[in-house]
């Protein structure tokens, strides 16, 4: 059985706005999956259903054998950690360290175990040196790492990152990659929403493309970026290097700069 599953899930917000229409997707332990799609496609709604912040209007959400309708948000979110799209919706403590410490409160850890978990989360997110500062002393893009550190410290089986790439420079993207590597190496499932197609091409094999409240495709990055019908329906643009490879009629369904460079060298030789 999958670790996390949405079965034919629809969701209607209290104001009557339908945000998901018969969506099914499932995730195994240790998997790493990107969810992509235009603004308003339903990505954030889908992941909020996964951690119990929202409950389905119809259909079923199963988390580690639990039907989320039968469990509280606190119970479900002890298995599925969700880093909010906007870190400021999540951060409410006076220092970065307190923000991260708060996550360990419900874990029944000894003081020394808790401090080890907190230090590891601060280390991984590169926040150790600024741990005693107020979260708002960091710029918005780095506050996203405070939100990530707080979720890492919850030690959930699944970690969901909602647009962590937005506004990040190359160094921060590298840090993000290290965090994801660390999680998957430890058997965690990582689900990431992003609009950064280059990052998806570089880092993710499995990709779910959403549009208009539904799943358009659940496949590999190559299959999706090289399928014009899927790209059009999702209102997405493949990475520039894919578009260039298409124009130049290079084979091999290229999606990364590395593969592009290799293919160009190959045609010269
Ligand atoms: N709190 C809310 N109340 C009412 N409607 C909402 C609410 N949040 C989202 N919606 C609507 O639900 C639909 C899906 O929104 P959602 O936030 O899930 O999309 P998204 O794919 O995450 O978009 P984005 O890329 O802009 O973050 C949209 O039509 C949106 O306007
Ligand atoms: Mg969103």
Short mmCIF file of C-alpha atoms and ligand atoms in Angstrom, two decimals:
data_model
loop_
_atom_site.label_atom_id
_atom_site.label_comp_id
_atom_site.label_asym_id
_atom_site.label_seq_id
_atom_site.Cartn_x
_atom_site.Cartn_y
_atom_site.Cartn_z
CA UNK A 1 0.00 0.00 0.00
CA UNK A 2 1.18 3.51 -0.78
CA UNK A 3 2.32 5.69 2.12
CA UNK A 4 0.14 8.60 1.00
CA UNK A 5 -2.78 8.53 -1.36
CA UNK A 6 -5.48 10.84 -2.73
CA UNK A 7 -8.33 8.76 -4.15
CA UNK A 8 -10.78 10.60 -6.43
CA UNK A 9 -10.56 13.67 -4.22
CA UNK A 10 -12.63 16.78 -4.83
CA UNK A 11 -12.48 19.89 -2.69
CA UNK A 12 -14.76 22.92 -2.55
CA UNK A 13 -13.76 25.93 -0.39
CA UNK A 14 -16.47 27.35 1.92
CA UNK A 15 -17.07 30.22 -0.56
CA UNK A 16 -18.14 27.65 -3.17
CA UNK A 17 -14.91 27.75 -5.20
CA UNK A 18 -14.05 24.27 -6.52
CA UNK A 19 -10.29 23.77 -6.17
CA UNK A 20 -9.88 20.04 -6.88
CA UNK A 21 -11.92 17.82 -9.14
CA UNK A 22 -11.56 14.03 -8.83
CA UNK A 23 -7.81 14.08 -8.17
CA UNK A 24 -5.94 10.84 -7.57
CA UNK A 25 -2.23 10.54 -6.80
CA UNK A 26 -0.13 8.31 -4.59
CA UNK A 27 3.34 8.39 -3.08
CA UNK A 28 5.63 5.67 -1.75
CA UNK A 29 8.07 5.82 1.14
CA UNK A 30 11.35 7.51 0.13
CA UNK A 31 9.95 8.96 -3.11
CA UNK A 32 10.79 12.41 -4.43
CA UNK A 33 8.09 14.03 -6.55
CA UNK A 34 7.59 17.50 -8.06
CA UNK A 35 4.12 18.97 -8.58
CA UNK A 36 3.94 21.63 -11.29
CA UNK A 37 1.13 23.64 -12.87
CA UNK A 38 -0.19 27.12 -13.57
CA UNK A 39 -1.37 29.50 -10.82
CA UNK A 40 -4.66 28.31 -9.37
CA UNK A 41 -4.24 24.76 -10.72
CA UNK A 42 -4.96 23.29 -7.28
CA UNK A 43 -1.42 22.39 -6.15
CA UNK A 44 -1.53 24.00 -2.70
CA UNK A 45 -5.04 22.69 -2.07
CA UNK A 46 -3.87 19.16 -2.95
CA UNK A 47 -0.98 19.22 -0.48
CA UNK A 48 -3.04 20.81 2.30
CA UNK A 49 -5.34 17.80 1.95
CA UNK A 50 -2.29 15.56 2.37
CA UNK A 51 -1.37 16.95 5.78
CA UNK A 52 -4.91 17.22 7.09
CA UNK A 53 -5.14 21.04 7.04
CA UNK A 54 -8.06 20.48 4.66
CA UNK A 55 -10.40 17.49 4.54
CA UNK A 56 -11.88 16.27 1.24
CA UNK A 57 -15.36 17.32 0.17
CA UNK A 58 -15.57 13.94 -1.55
CA UNK A 59 -13.10 11.11 -2.13
CA UNK A 60 -10.56 9.76 0.34
CA UNK A 61 -7.13 10.80 1.57
CA UNK A 62 -5.07 8.02 3.12
CA UNK A 63 -1.93 8.83 5.14
CA UNK A 64 0.10 5.91 6.43
CA UNK A 65 -3.03 3.75 6.68
CA UNK A 66 -5.19 6.54 8.18
CA UNK A 67 -8.24 8.06 6.51
CA UNK A 68 -7.70 11.79 7.24
CA UNK A 69 -11.44 12.24 7.88
CA UNK A 70 -11.05 10.04 10.94
CA UNK A 71 -8.07 11.91 12.42
CA UNK A 72 -7.34 15.43 13.64
CA UNK A 73 -5.12 17.81 11.71
CA UNK A 74 -2.55 17.52 14.53
CA UNK A 75 -2.47 13.73 14.15
CA UNK A 76 -2.14 13.80 10.36
CA UNK A 77 0.47 16.54 10.41
CA UNK A 78 2.62 14.47 12.77
CA UNK A 79 3.14 12.20 9.74
CA UNK A 80 3.10 14.79 6.97
CA UNK A 81 5.02 18.04 7.47
CA UNK A 82 3.99 20.97 5.30
CA UNK A 83 6.21 23.98 4.63
CA UNK A 84 3.79 26.78 3.73
CA UNK A 85 4.00 28.59 0.40
CA UNK A 86 4.33 31.83 2.40
CA UNK A 87 6.72 31.33 5.37
CA UNK A 88 5.07 34.21 7.23
CA UNK A 89 1.90 32.09 7.57
CA UNK A 90 3.98 29.63 9.61
CA UNK A 91 6.46 31.67 11.64
CA UNK A 92 5.39 33.13 14.98
CA UNK A 93 8.29 32.90 17.46
CA UNK A 94 10.79 35.54 18.58
CA UNK A 95 13.92 33.73 17.47
CA UNK A 96 14.75 31.23 14.75
CA UNK A 97 15.88 28.68 17.33
CA UNK A 98 12.59 28.97 19.27
CA UNK A 99 10.69 28.53 16.03
CA UNK A 100 12.48 25.26 15.37
CA UNK A 101 12.39 24.13 19.02
CA UNK A 102 8.61 24.51 19.06
CA UNK A 103 8.34 21.71 16.47
CA UNK A 104 9.94 19.21 18.84
CA UNK A 105 7.56 19.87 21.74
CA UNK A 106 5.06 17.15 20.87
CA UNK A 107 7.73 14.55 20.07
CA UNK A 108 8.33 13.23 23.59
CA UNK A 109 12.08 13.65 23.29
CA UNK A 110 14.55 14.13 26.12
CA UNK A 111 16.13 17.59 26.33
CA UNK A 112 19.36 16.41 24.75
CA UNK A 113 17.57 14.51 21.98
CA UNK A 114 15.44 17.56 21.22
CA UNK A 115 18.45 19.83 21.10
CA UNK A 116 20.17 17.40 18.70
CA UNK A 117 17.13 17.45 16.38
CA UNK A 118 17.00 21.27 16.51
CA UNK A 119 20.72 21.65 15.84
CA UNK A 120 20.58 19.24 12.90
CA UNK A 121 17.66 21.17 11.35
CA UNK A 122 19.51 24.49 11.84
CA UNK A 123 22.71 23.03 10.40
CA UNK A 124 21.01 21.55 7.33
CA UNK A 125 19.21 24.79 6.53
CA UNK A 126 22.35 26.91 7.06
CA UNK A 127 20.76 28.86 9.93
CA UNK A 128 23.04 27.88 12.81
CA UNK A 129 24.92 31.20 12.84
CA UNK A 130 21.72 33.25 12.85
CA UNK A 131 19.69 30.99 15.17
CA UNK A 132 19.33 33.62 17.89
CA UNK A 133 18.07 36.33 15.56
CA UNK A 134 14.42 37.23 15.01
CA UNK A 135 13.11 35.36 11.92
CA UNK A 136 12.11 38.70 10.40
CA UNK A 137 15.71 39.89 10.46
CA UNK A 138 16.21 37.59 7.45
CA UNK A 139 14.93 38.42 3.97
CA UNK A 140 11.74 36.65 2.77
CA UNK A 141 13.63 34.09 0.66
CA UNK A 142 15.72 33.00 3.66
CA UNK A 143 12.71 32.98 5.98
CA UNK A 144 11.59 30.07 3.80
CA UNK A 145 14.53 28.13 5.28
CA UNK A 146 13.31 28.95 8.79
CA UNK A 147 9.96 27.41 7.84
CA UNK A 148 11.79 24.42 6.35
CA UNK A 149 13.92 23.96 9.49
CA UNK A 150 10.78 23.99 11.66
CA UNK A 151 9.23 21.23 9.55
CA UNK A 152 12.45 19.19 9.44
CA UNK A 153 12.47 19.19 13.24
CA UNK A 154 9.00 17.61 13.29
CA UNK A 155 10.62 14.43 11.94
CA UNK A 156 7.64 13.49 9.79
CA UNK A 157 7.63 10.62 7.28
CA UNK A 158 6.60 12.99 4.50
CA UNK A 159 7.91 16.52 3.91
CA UNK A 160 5.98 18.81 1.57
CA UNK A 161 7.65 21.97 0.29
CA UNK A 162 5.31 24.53 -1.33
CA UNK A 163 7.33 26.67 -3.74
CA UNK A 164 10.60 26.79 -1.79
CA UNK A 165 12.48 27.76 -4.99
CA UNK A 166 10.68 31.08 -5.45
CA UNK A 167 13.13 33.97 -5.18
CA UNK A 168 16.12 31.76 -4.29
CA UNK A 169 19.62 32.36 -5.68
CA UNK A 170 21.91 29.56 -6.92
CA UNK A 171 23.45 29.08 -3.47
CA UNK A 172 20.10 28.68 -1.78
CA UNK A 173 18.93 26.27 -4.47
CA UNK A 174 22.03 24.18 -3.77
CA UNK A 175 21.16 24.17 -0.09
CA UNK A 176 17.64 23.10 -0.92
CA UNK A 177 18.99 20.23 -3.01
CA UNK A 178 21.17 19.11 -0.08
CA UNK A 179 18.16 19.16 2.26
CA UNK A 180 16.09 17.07 -0.16
CA UNK A 181 18.99 14.62 -0.61
CA UNK A 182 19.33 14.28 3.16
CA UNK A 183 15.62 13.57 3.53
CA UNK A 184 15.37 10.94 0.79
CA UNK A 185 18.57 9.29 2.00
CA UNK A 186 16.81 8.85 5.33
CA UNK A 187 13.77 7.22 3.71
CA UNK A 188 11.53 10.28 3.84
CA UNK A 189 9.07 11.10 1.08
CA UNK A 190 9.56 14.57 -0.41
CA UNK A 191 6.84 16.34 -2.37
CA UNK A 192 7.74 19.72 -3.81
CA UNK A 193 5.58 22.28 -5.60
CA UNK A 194 7.57 24.57 -7.86
CA UNK A 195 7.35 26.89 -10.85
CA UNK A 196 11.08 26.46 -11.57
CA UNK A 197 11.18 24.08 -14.53
CA UNK A 198 14.99 24.05 -14.67
CA UNK A 199 15.11 22.87 -11.07
CA UNK A 200 12.54 20.16 -11.81
CA UNK A 201 14.52 18.95 -14.82
CA UNK A 202 17.75 18.85 -12.79
CA UNK A 203 16.41 17.27 -9.62
CA UNK A 204 13.24 15.25 -10.18
CA UNK A 205 12.42 12.13 -12.15
CA UNK A 206 8.76 11.84 -11.24
CA UNK A 207 6.61 14.88 -11.96
CA UNK A 208 2.88 15.51 -11.59
CA UNK A 209 1.49 18.23 -13.85
CA UNK A 210 -1.79 19.84 -12.75
CA UNK A 211 -4.16 22.20 -14.53
CA UNK A 212 -7.69 23.38 -13.89
CA UNK A 213 -8.09 21.45 -10.62
CA UNK A 214 -7.05 18.12 -12.13
CA UNK A 215 -3.97 16.00 -12.79
CA UNK A 216 -2.95 16.32 -16.44
CA UNK A 217 0.01 13.95 -16.30
CA UNK A 218 1.87 11.87 -13.71
CA UNK A 219 5.06 10.73 -15.37
CA UNK A 220 8.75 11.48 -15.80
CA UNK A 221 10.12 14.99 -16.30
CA UNK A 222 11.27 13.94 -19.80
CA UNK A 223 7.85 12.62 -20.79
CA UNK A 224 6.14 15.75 -19.54
CA UNK A 225 8.51 18.39 -20.91
CA UNK A 226 8.58 16.65 -24.31
CA UNK A 227 4.80 16.32 -24.54
CA UNK A 228 3.50 19.53 -26.17
CA UNK A 229 -0.14 18.63 -25.41
CA UNK A 230 0.59 18.31 -21.68
CA UNK A 231 2.66 21.50 -21.64
CA UNK A 232 -0.09 23.40 -23.44
CA UNK A 233 -2.87 22.10 -21.21
CA UNK A 234 -0.85 22.91 -18.07
CA UNK A 235 0.07 26.37 -19.45
CA UNK A 236 3.72 25.59 -18.76
CA UNK A 237 6.92 26.15 -20.68
CA UNK A 238 9.59 23.47 -20.84
CA UNK A 239 13.10 24.48 -19.72
CA UNK A 240 14.71 26.79 -22.33
CA UNK A 241 17.30 24.12 -23.11
CA UNK A 242 14.50 21.70 -24.08
CA UNK A 243 12.99 24.25 -26.41
CA UNK A 244 16.40 24.91 -27.97
CA UNK A 245 17.09 21.18 -28.39
CA UNK A 246 13.74 20.91 -30.17
CA UNK A 247 14.58 23.78 -32.54
CA UNK A 248 17.96 22.19 -33.29
CA UNK A 249 16.33 18.73 -33.71
CA UNK A 250 18.73 17.19 -31.19
CA UNK A 251 17.59 13.70 -30.20
CA UNK A 252 17.43 12.14 -26.75
CA UNK A 253 14.66 14.35 -25.32
CA UNK A 254 17.05 16.73 -23.60
CA UNK A 255 15.86 18.55 -20.47
CA UNK A 256 19.10 19.60 -18.75
CA UNK A 257 22.00 21.85 -19.71
CA UNK A 258 24.42 18.98 -19.05
CA UNK A 259 22.64 16.70 -21.51
CA UNK A 260 22.45 19.55 -24.02
CA UNK A 261 26.20 20.19 -23.84
CA UNK A 262 26.91 16.48 -24.24
CA UNK A 263 24.62 16.25 -27.28
CA UNK A 264 26.27 19.29 -28.91
CA UNK A 265 29.73 17.79 -28.35
CA UNK A 266 28.48 14.50 -29.83
CA UNK A 267 27.29 16.18 -33.03
CA UNK A 268 30.69 17.89 -33.46
CA UNK A 269 32.70 14.72 -33.01
N1 LIG B 1 -8.88 29.95 0.84
C1 LIG B 1 -9.49 29.87 -0.36
N2 LIG B 1 -10.79 30.20 -0.49
C2 LIG B 1 -11.41 30.12 -1.69
N3 LIG B 1 -10.83 29.70 -2.82
C3 LIG B 1 -9.54 29.38 -2.76
C4 LIG B 1 -8.79 29.44 -1.53
N4 LIG B 1 -7.51 29.04 -1.76
C5 LIG B 1 -7.47 28.75 -3.08
N5 LIG B 1 -8.66 28.94 -3.68
C6 LIG B 1 -8.98 28.71 -5.09
O1 LIG B 1 -8.79 27.32 -5.37
C7 LIG B 1 -8.16 27.15 -6.64
C8 LIG B 1 -6.85 26.38 -6.46
O2 LIG B 1 -5.98 27.18 -5.66
P1 LIG B 1 -4.55 26.67 -5.14
O3 LIG B 1 -4.08 27.69 -4.17
O4 LIG B 1 -4.69 25.28 -4.69
O5 LIG B 1 -3.71 26.72 -6.50
P2 LIG B 1 -2.13 26.61 -6.74
O6 LIG B 1 -1.97 25.65 -7.86
O7 LIG B 1 -1.43 26.35 -5.48
O8 LIG B 1 -1.78 28.08 -7.30
P3 LIG B 1 -0.43 28.98 -7.10
O9 LIG B 1 0.57 28.46 -8.10
O10 LIG B 1 -0.90 30.36 -7.45
O11 LIG B 1 0.02 28.87 -5.68
C9 LIG B 1 -8.00 28.55 -7.24
O12 LIG B 1 -9.09 28.79 -8.09
C10 LIG B 1 -8.03 29.44 -6.02
O13 LIG B 1 -8.54 30.71 -6.34
MG1 LIG B 2 -0.04 27.38 -4.37
#
